[in-house]
Structure formats: structure tokens, C-alpha cells
Coordinates of C-alpha atoms in Angstrom, one line a residue:
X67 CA -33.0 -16.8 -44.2
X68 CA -29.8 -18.7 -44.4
X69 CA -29.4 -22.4 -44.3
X70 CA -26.3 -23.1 -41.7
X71 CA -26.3 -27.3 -42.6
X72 CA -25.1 -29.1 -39.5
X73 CA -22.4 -31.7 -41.3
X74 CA -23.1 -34.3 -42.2
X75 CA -26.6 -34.1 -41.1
X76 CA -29.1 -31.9 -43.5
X77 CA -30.7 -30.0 -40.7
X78 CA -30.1 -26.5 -39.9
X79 CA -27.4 -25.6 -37.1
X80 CA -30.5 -23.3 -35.5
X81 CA -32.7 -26.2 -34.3
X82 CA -29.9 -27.3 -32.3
X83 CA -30.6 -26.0 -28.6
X84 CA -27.8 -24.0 -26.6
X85 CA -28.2 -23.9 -22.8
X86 CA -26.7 -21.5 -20.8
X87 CA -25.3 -22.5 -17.5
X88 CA -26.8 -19.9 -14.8
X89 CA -23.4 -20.2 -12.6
X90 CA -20.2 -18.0 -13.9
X91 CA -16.8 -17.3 -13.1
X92 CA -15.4 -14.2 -11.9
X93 CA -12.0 -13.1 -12.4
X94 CA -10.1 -14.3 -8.8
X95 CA -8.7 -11.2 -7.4
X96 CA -6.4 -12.1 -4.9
X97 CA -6.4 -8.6 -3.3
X98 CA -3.8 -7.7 -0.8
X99 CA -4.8 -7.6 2.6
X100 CA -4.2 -4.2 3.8
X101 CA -6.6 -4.8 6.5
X102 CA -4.3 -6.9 8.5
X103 CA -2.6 -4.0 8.8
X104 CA -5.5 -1.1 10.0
X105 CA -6.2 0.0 13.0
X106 CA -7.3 2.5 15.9
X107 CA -4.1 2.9 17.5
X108 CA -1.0 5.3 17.1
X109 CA 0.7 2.1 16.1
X110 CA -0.9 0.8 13.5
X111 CA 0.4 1.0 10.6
X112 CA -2.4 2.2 8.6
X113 CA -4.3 4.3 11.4
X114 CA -8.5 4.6 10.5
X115 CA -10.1 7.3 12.5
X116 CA -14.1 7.7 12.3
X117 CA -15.8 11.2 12.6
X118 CA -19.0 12.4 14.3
X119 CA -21.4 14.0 12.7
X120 CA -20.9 17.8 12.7
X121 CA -17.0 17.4 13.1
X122 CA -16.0 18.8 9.6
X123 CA -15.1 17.7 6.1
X124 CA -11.0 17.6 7.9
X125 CA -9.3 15.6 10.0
X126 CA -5.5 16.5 11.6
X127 CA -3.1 14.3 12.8
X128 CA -1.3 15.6 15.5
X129 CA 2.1 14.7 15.9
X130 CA 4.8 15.1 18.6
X131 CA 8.6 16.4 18.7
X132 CA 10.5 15.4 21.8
X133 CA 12.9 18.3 23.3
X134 CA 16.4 17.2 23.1
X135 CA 17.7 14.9 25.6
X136 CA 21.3 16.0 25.3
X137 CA 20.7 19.5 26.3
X138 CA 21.2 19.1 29.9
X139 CA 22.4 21.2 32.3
X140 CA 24.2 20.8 35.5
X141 CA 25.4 22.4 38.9
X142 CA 25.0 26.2 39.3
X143 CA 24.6 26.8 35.5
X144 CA 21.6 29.5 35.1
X145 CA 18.3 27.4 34.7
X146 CA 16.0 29.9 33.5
X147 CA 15.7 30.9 30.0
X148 CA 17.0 28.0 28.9
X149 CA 13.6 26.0 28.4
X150 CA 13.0 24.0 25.4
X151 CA 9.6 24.3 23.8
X152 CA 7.7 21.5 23.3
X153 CA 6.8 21.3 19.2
X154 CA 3.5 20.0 18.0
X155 CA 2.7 19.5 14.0
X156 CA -0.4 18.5 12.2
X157 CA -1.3 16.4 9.0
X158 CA -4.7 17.2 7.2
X159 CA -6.8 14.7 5.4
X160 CA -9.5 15.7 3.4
X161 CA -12.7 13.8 3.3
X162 CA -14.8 13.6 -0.1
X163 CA -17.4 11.8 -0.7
X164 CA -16.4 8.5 -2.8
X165 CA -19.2 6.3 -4.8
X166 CA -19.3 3.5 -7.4
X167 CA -22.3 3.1 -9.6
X168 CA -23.2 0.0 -11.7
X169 CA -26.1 -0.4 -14.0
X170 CA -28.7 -2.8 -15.5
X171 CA -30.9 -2.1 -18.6
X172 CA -33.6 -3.2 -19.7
X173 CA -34.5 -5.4 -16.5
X174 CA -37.3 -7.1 -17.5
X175 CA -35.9 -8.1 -20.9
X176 CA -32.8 -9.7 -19.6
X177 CA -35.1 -12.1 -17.3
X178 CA -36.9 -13.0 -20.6
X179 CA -33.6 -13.0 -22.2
X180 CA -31.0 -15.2 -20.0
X181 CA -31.0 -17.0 -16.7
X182 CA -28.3 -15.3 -15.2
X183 CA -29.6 -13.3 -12.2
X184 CA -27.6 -10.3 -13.3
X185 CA -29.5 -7.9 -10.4
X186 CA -27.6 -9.7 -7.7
X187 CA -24.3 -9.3 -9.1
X188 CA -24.8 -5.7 -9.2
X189 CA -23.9 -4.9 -5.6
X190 CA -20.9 -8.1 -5.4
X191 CA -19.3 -6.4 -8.5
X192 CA -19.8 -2.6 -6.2
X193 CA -17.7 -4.5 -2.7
X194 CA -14.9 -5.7 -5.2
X195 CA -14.7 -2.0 -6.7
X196 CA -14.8 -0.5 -3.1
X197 CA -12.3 -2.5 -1.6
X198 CA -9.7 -2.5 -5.0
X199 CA -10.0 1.1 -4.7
X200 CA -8.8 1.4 -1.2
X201 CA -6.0 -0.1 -1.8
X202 CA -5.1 1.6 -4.9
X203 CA -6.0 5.2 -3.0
X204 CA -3.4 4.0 -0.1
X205 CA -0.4 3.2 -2.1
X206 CA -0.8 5.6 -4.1
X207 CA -1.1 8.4 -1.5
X208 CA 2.3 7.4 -1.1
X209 CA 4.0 7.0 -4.3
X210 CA 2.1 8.6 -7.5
X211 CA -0.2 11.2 -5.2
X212 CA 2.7 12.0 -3.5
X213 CA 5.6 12.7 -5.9
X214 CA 3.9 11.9 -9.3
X215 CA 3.7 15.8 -10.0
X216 CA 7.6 16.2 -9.9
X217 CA 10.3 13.2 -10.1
X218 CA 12.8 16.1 -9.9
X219 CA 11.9 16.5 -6.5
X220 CA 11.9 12.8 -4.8
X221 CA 12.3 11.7 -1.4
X222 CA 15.1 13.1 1.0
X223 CA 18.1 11.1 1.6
X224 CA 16.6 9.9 4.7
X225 CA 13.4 8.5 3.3
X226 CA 14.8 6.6 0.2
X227 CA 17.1 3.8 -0.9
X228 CA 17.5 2.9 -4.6
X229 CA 18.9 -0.4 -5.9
X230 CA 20.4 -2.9 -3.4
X231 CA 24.0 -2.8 -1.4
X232 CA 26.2 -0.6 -3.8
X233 CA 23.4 0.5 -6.1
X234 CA 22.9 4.2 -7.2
X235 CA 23.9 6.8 -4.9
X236 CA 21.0 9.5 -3.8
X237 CA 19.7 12.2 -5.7
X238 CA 17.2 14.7 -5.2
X239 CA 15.6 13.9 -8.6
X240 CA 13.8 10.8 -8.4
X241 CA 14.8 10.2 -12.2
X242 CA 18.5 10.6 -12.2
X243 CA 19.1 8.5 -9.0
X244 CA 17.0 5.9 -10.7
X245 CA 18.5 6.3 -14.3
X246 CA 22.1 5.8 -12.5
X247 CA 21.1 1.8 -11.3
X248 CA 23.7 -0.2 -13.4
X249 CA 21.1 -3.3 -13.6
X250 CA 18.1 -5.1 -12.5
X251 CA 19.9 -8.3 -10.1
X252 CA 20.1 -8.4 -6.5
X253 CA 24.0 -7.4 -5.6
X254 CA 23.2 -4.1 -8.2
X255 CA 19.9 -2.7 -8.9
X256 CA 17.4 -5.2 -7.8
X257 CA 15.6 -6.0 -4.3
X258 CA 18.2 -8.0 -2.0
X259 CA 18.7 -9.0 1.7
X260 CA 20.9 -6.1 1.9
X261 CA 18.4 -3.7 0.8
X262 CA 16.0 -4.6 2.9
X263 CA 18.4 -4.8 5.8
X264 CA 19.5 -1.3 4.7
X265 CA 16.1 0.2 4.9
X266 CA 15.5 -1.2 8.4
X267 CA 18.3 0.1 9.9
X268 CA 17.6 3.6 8.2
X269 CA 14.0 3.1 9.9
X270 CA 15.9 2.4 13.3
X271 CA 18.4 5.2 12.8
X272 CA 15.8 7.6 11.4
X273 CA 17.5 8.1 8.1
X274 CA 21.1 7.6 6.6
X275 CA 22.9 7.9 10.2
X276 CA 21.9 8.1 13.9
X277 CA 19.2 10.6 15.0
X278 CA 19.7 12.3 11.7
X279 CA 16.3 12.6 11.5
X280 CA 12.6 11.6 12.7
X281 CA 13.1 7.7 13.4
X282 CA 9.8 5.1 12.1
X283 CA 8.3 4.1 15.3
X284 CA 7.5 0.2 14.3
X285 CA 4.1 -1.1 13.7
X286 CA 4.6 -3.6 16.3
X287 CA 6.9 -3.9 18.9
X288 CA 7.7 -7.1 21.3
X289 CA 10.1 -7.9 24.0
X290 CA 13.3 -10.4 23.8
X291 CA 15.0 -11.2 26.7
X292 CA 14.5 -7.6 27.9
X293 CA 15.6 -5.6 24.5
X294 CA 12.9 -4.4 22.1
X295 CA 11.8 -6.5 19.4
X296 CA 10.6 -3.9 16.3
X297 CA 8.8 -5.4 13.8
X298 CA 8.7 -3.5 10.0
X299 CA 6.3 -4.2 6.9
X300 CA 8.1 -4.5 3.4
X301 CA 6.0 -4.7 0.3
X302 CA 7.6 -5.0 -2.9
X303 CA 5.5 -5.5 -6.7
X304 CA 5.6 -9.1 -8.4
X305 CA 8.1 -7.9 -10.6
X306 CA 10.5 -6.8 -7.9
X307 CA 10.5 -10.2 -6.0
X308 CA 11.6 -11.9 -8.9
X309 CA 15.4 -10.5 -7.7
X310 CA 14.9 -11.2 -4.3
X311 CA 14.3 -14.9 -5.0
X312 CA 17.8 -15.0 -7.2
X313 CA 19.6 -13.8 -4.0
X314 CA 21.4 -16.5 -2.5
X315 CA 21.1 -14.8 0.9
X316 CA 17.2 -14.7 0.6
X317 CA 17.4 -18.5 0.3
X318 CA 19.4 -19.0 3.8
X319 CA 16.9 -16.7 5.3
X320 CA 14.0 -18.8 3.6
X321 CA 15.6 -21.7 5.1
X322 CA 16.1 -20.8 8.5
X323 CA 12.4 -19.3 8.5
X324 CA 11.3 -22.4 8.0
X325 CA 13.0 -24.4 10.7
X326 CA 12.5 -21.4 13.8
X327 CA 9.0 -19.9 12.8
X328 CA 5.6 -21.8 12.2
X329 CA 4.0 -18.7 9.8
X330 CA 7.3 -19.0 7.2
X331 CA 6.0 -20.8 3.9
X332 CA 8.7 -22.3 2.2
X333 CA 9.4 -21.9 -1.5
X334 CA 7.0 -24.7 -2.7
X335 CA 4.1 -22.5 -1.7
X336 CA 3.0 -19.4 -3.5
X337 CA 1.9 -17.2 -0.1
X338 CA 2.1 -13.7 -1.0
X339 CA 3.5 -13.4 2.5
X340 CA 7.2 -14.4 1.7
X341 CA 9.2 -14.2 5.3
X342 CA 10.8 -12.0 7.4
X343 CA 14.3 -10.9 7.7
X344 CA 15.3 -9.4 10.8
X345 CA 11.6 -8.3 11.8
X346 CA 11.0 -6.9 8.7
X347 CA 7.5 -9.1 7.2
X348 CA 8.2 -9.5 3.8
X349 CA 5.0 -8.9 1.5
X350 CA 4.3 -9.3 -2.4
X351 CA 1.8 -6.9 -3.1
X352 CA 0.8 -7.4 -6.9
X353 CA -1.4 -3.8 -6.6
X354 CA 2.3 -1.8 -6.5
X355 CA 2.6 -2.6 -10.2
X356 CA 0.2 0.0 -10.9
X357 CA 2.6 2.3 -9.6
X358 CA 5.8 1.4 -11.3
X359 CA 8.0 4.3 -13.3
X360 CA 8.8 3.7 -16.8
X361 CA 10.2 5.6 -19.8
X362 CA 6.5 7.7 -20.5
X363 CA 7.5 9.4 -16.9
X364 CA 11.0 10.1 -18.0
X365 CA 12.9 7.0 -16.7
X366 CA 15.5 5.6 -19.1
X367 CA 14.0 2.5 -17.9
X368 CA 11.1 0.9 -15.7
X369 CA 11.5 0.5 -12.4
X370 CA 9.7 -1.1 -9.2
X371 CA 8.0 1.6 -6.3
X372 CA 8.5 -0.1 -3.6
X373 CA 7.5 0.5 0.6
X374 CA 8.9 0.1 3.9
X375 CA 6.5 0.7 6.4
X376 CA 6.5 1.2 10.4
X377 CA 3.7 2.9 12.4
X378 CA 1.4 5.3 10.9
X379 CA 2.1 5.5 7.8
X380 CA -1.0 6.0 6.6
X381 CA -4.4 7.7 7.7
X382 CA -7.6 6.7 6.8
X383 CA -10.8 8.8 7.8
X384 CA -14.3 8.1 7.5
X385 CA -17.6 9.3 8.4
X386 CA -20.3 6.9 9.1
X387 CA -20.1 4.0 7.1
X388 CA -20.3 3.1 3.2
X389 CA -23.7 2.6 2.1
X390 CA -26.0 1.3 -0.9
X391 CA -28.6 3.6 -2.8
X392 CA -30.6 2.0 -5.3
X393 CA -32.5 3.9 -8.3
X394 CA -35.6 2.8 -10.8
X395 CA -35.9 4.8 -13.8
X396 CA -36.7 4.8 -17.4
X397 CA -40.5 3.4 -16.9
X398 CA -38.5 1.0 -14.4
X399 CA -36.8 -0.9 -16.8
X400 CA -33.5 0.8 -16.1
X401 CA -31.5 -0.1 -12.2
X402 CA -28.6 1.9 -11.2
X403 CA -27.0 0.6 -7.8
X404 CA -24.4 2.8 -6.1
X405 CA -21.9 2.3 -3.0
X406 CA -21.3 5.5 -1.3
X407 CA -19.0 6.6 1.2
X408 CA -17.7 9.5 2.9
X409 CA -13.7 9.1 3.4
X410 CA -10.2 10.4 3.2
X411 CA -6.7 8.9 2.8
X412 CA -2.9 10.2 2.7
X413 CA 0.6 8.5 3.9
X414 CA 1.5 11.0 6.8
X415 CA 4.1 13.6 6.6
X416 CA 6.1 15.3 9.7
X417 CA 8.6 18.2 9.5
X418 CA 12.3 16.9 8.7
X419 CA 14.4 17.9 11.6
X420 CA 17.4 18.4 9.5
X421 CA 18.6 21.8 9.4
X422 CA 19.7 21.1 5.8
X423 CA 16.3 19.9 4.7
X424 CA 14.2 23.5 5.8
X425 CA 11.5 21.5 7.7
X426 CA 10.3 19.7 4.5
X427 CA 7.5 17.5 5.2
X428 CA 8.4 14.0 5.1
X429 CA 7.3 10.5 5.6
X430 CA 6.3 9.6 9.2
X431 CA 6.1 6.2 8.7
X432 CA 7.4 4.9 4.9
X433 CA 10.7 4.9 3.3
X434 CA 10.8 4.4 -0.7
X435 CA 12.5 2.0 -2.3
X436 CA 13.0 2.4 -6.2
X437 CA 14.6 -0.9 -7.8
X438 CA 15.1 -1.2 -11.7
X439 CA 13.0 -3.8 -13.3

């Protein structure tokens, strides 16, 4: 055996005792709250429907086209024949059953071995897993899942803005409207007030001019001395706030947030809530950098996959609710612990009413914003 001297003393470095604190620390995840955001209703912005048992493995969402208001007729002109039918169109979401499984070995060995209770971080370490992957099975449902297959074939005009104010033009390939952002700063191919502004009135318009298409119905809606008040969601990745907070603008809005509205933090605190700008809530969400484009997708450069959001964006269907299964084997010196679920996610699509677009499905309630990085 080797002698390890412990300098300057002539004892061995092995007859010194190590203790091993029994408390550890866990990387702090600082998850985005998507849950603020889910709900029962038509309105919410991430709507979460439960299913009986018996009811299928599907679930459609049934969505509504209004006849046209402007087709009226008047006096003596011939009423019948002329009706307009009432249009009805479905989503589908798939349900699957979803699990995460951890594992300890060797169970009564570690006791002997260490005083970390490793058996009752098995099913903290399965809640963190379950809840991360929501998130990451929303967001991408509407960026990767949805157009991750073909970046020739993005977004229609009406559901995506690239760059800010007087950035690249649109193009039906994802990749050369991206590629044509002159830089990565707010008045070019950043995030900036603009933008943001931009992409609120395309969600009030319902695409790049009035009634052009199927308008976002806001995920919540107030009343101001007798005019609707429409409030929007905007999340953005880390890296894309970083132009946002160089835009001179953004600072005046930050300002004035402050003085009028008790939940506006100010720039000395670090709230991944950042403000609002004309209804729209502003929100870093750290998780969209798992979703950014870069050069190994064909980009000439990376850029940021960002999401305006209004009502129903997104489904989320479950049956019963997640559970834990537990399993001895191995002589019952092996523990596997699973969390199990039975759901189904997707961001909503609808028919495009342009004539131009052939009824493509698009976003109900999202419209993508690609900045360079």
C-alpha cells in the first residue's frame, strides 16, 4: 500500500477522516412559468382539456369561421339562395403516453456507503423532468415540431415578422428571409419596440393588413373607458433581449412602466417578466434557446425563435392525472421509480382565409418572430 505523508506531519493522508455533509445543492432551475398562462377557457392562452375515460386516444378542437358581415343585402334584392354557410374546422391532438424513469442500485449498499438519502431524491429529480419537459413539448410544438422538417416552407406572411422596423422582407423560406437580416441591433435585425409593436398590430389586424386573415383573439381582454383593452404575451430567448435593452425606446417604455403600473420591475431587478408595451406582457423565457436556428440548419448565421401569443395558442390534453409506479428488482437491491402520464400537446392551426394561401393551416394564436443573434 502506498504511503500518502500528510506534510509536514509523518502520518498517512488516509487516517485523516472526511465527512460528508448529508444536505446538497441542486442546480436552481428557474423554469418559466407557463402555468400562469393555462387554462380551461377558449381564452386562455394555453387551453388544457381533460378526457374521460373511454373518450379516445384524440382530442379536436373545434374552431369557428364567421360568415361575412359585408355581404348584406337590401330592399327587394332576391333573398333566397344567397345564404352563407356557416364553416366549422377541427385541430387533432394526439395523446401518448409520456413517462420518466430514474434508478437506484445497489440500495442497501449506498446506505452503508453514504448518508445522502438518495431514495428520496428519486421522485424530486422525476417533478423537475416532468415539468421541464412540458415546457420544452409546448414551444416546441410551435417552432421545431412545427416547421423543423422544412425551413423552405416557414410561416405565411401573416404569421411572421423577421428582424425589427426595416429588417428583412418576407419569404416563404424560413432560411432566406432570415439569411437576408443585415445585423443583430434593434433598428436592424434585432428585437425592438417596433417589432413588438409590429407584431401586435398584425395580431389586431390578423396579418400584414386589415382582415387579411384570421385575427388573434387576445388572451385577455379588459375594458377602458368603453374601448377594448387586448392584452398579448411576447416571449423572447435570453439572447434576443439583450437588443431589446440597447433600444433607446425600450428604456422610455421601462420608465414610464414604472411610474403608471405597480407589477413593472425596473432595470435594477433581474424579473424575467420585463414590461409591457402597449398590452403586449413582455417575457424572457430562457427555455426558447433550445430552439434557436444556427448554421447546422442551414442559416448563414444563428438566430433567436421567438413568440407572440394571444388566445389558444396552444392545446394541452390529458387523461387522468400523472402518476408514480415504483419497481423492486434484482433480489431488491435495484429501485426504479417512474412518473407516468397520459397527454398531448400542439400550437393550434386554423385554415388561412386567404385565397392566395389555399386554406393552409396556420397559427390560431402565435405569430413567429425570427431575430438574428
Amino acid at each position: 500500500m502506498a504511503f500518502s505523508p500528510a506534510s509536514p506531519n509523518a502520518f498517512d493522508v488516509n487516517l485523516i477522516p472526511k465527512h460528508i455533509r448529508d444536505k446538497f445543492f441542486l442546480e436552481q432551475l428557474m423554469q418559466t412559468n407557463l402555468s400562469r398562462f393555462m387554462g380551461t377557457s377558449e381564452t386562455s392562452m394555453i387551453q388544457v382539456i381533460r378526457k374521460e375515460s373511454g373518450s379516445g386516444l384524440t382530442s379536436n378542437f373545434t374552431l369557428a369561421r364567421d360568415i361575412d358581415y359585408k355581404l348584406e343585402g337590401t330592399g327587394y334584392d332576391q333573398i333566397s339562395g344567397k345564404g352563407q354557410e356557416l364553416r366549422f374546422y377541427e385541430d387533432t391532438i394526439n395523446i401518448d403516453l409520456k413517462f420518466h424513469v430514474d434508478k437506484l442500485q445497489g440500495t442497501q449498499l449506498v446506505k452503508l456507503t453514504t448518508p445522502i438519502d438518495v431514495y428520496s431524491r428519486m421522485k424530486p429529480a422525476l417533478l423537475r423532468a416532468g415539468s421541464q419537459k412540458l415546457n420544452y413539448s409546448i414551444l416546441e410544438s410551435a417552432t421545431f415540431g412545427n416547421y423543423g422538417s422544412n425551413y423552405a416552407a416557414g410561416p405565411v406572411a401573416d404569421r411572421v415578422v423577421y428582424g425589427s422596423a426595416g429588417g428583412a422582407g418576407y419569404n416563404a423560406s424560413m432560411i432566406t428571409a432570415a439569411d437576408a437580416l443585415v445585423g443583430n441591433a434593434y433598428n436592424n435585425g434585432g428585437t425592438s419596440v417596433q417589432a413588438i409593436m409590429d407584431l401586435r398590430d398584425m395580431a389586431v389586424n390578423g396579418g400584414t393588413d386589415y382582415a387579411g386573415n384570421k385575427r388573434l383573439t387576445p388572451y385577455m381582454l379588459k375594458n377602458h373607458e368603453g374601448a377594448p383593452d387586448p392584452y398579448w404575451v411576447y416571449m423572447l430567448s435570453t439572447a434576443a433581449y439583450k437588443s431589446l435593452k440597447a433600444d433607446p425606446a425600450w428604456t422610455q417604455f421601462v420608465y414610464r412602466g414604472v411610474i403608471e403600473s405597480a407589477n413593472q420591475p425596473s432595470r435594477i431587478r433581474g424579473s424575467f417578466f420585463k414590461g409591457q408595451i402597449e398590452n403586449v406582457l413582455i417575457y424572457e423565457v430562457p427555455e426558447l434557446g433550445d430552439f434557436k436556428l444556427t448554421t447546422a440548419q442551414g442559416f448563414a448565421r444563428d438566430n433567436a425563435w421567438n413568440l407572440f401569443c394571444g388566445a389558444q395558442a396552444f392545446g394541452v390534453i390529458y387523461h387522468g392525472s400523472p402518476w408514480f409506479a415504483q419497481e423492486i428488482s434484482n433480489m431488491g437491491t435495484c429501485i426504479e421509480m417512474a412518473r407516468l402520464e397520459f397527454r398531448g400537446n400542439k400550437a393550434i392551426k386554423f385554415p388561412s382565409y386567404r385565397a392566395s394561401d389555399n386554406g393552409v393551416p396556420i397559427e390560431n394564436g402565435i405569430i413567429h418572430h425570427i431575430t438574428r443573434l
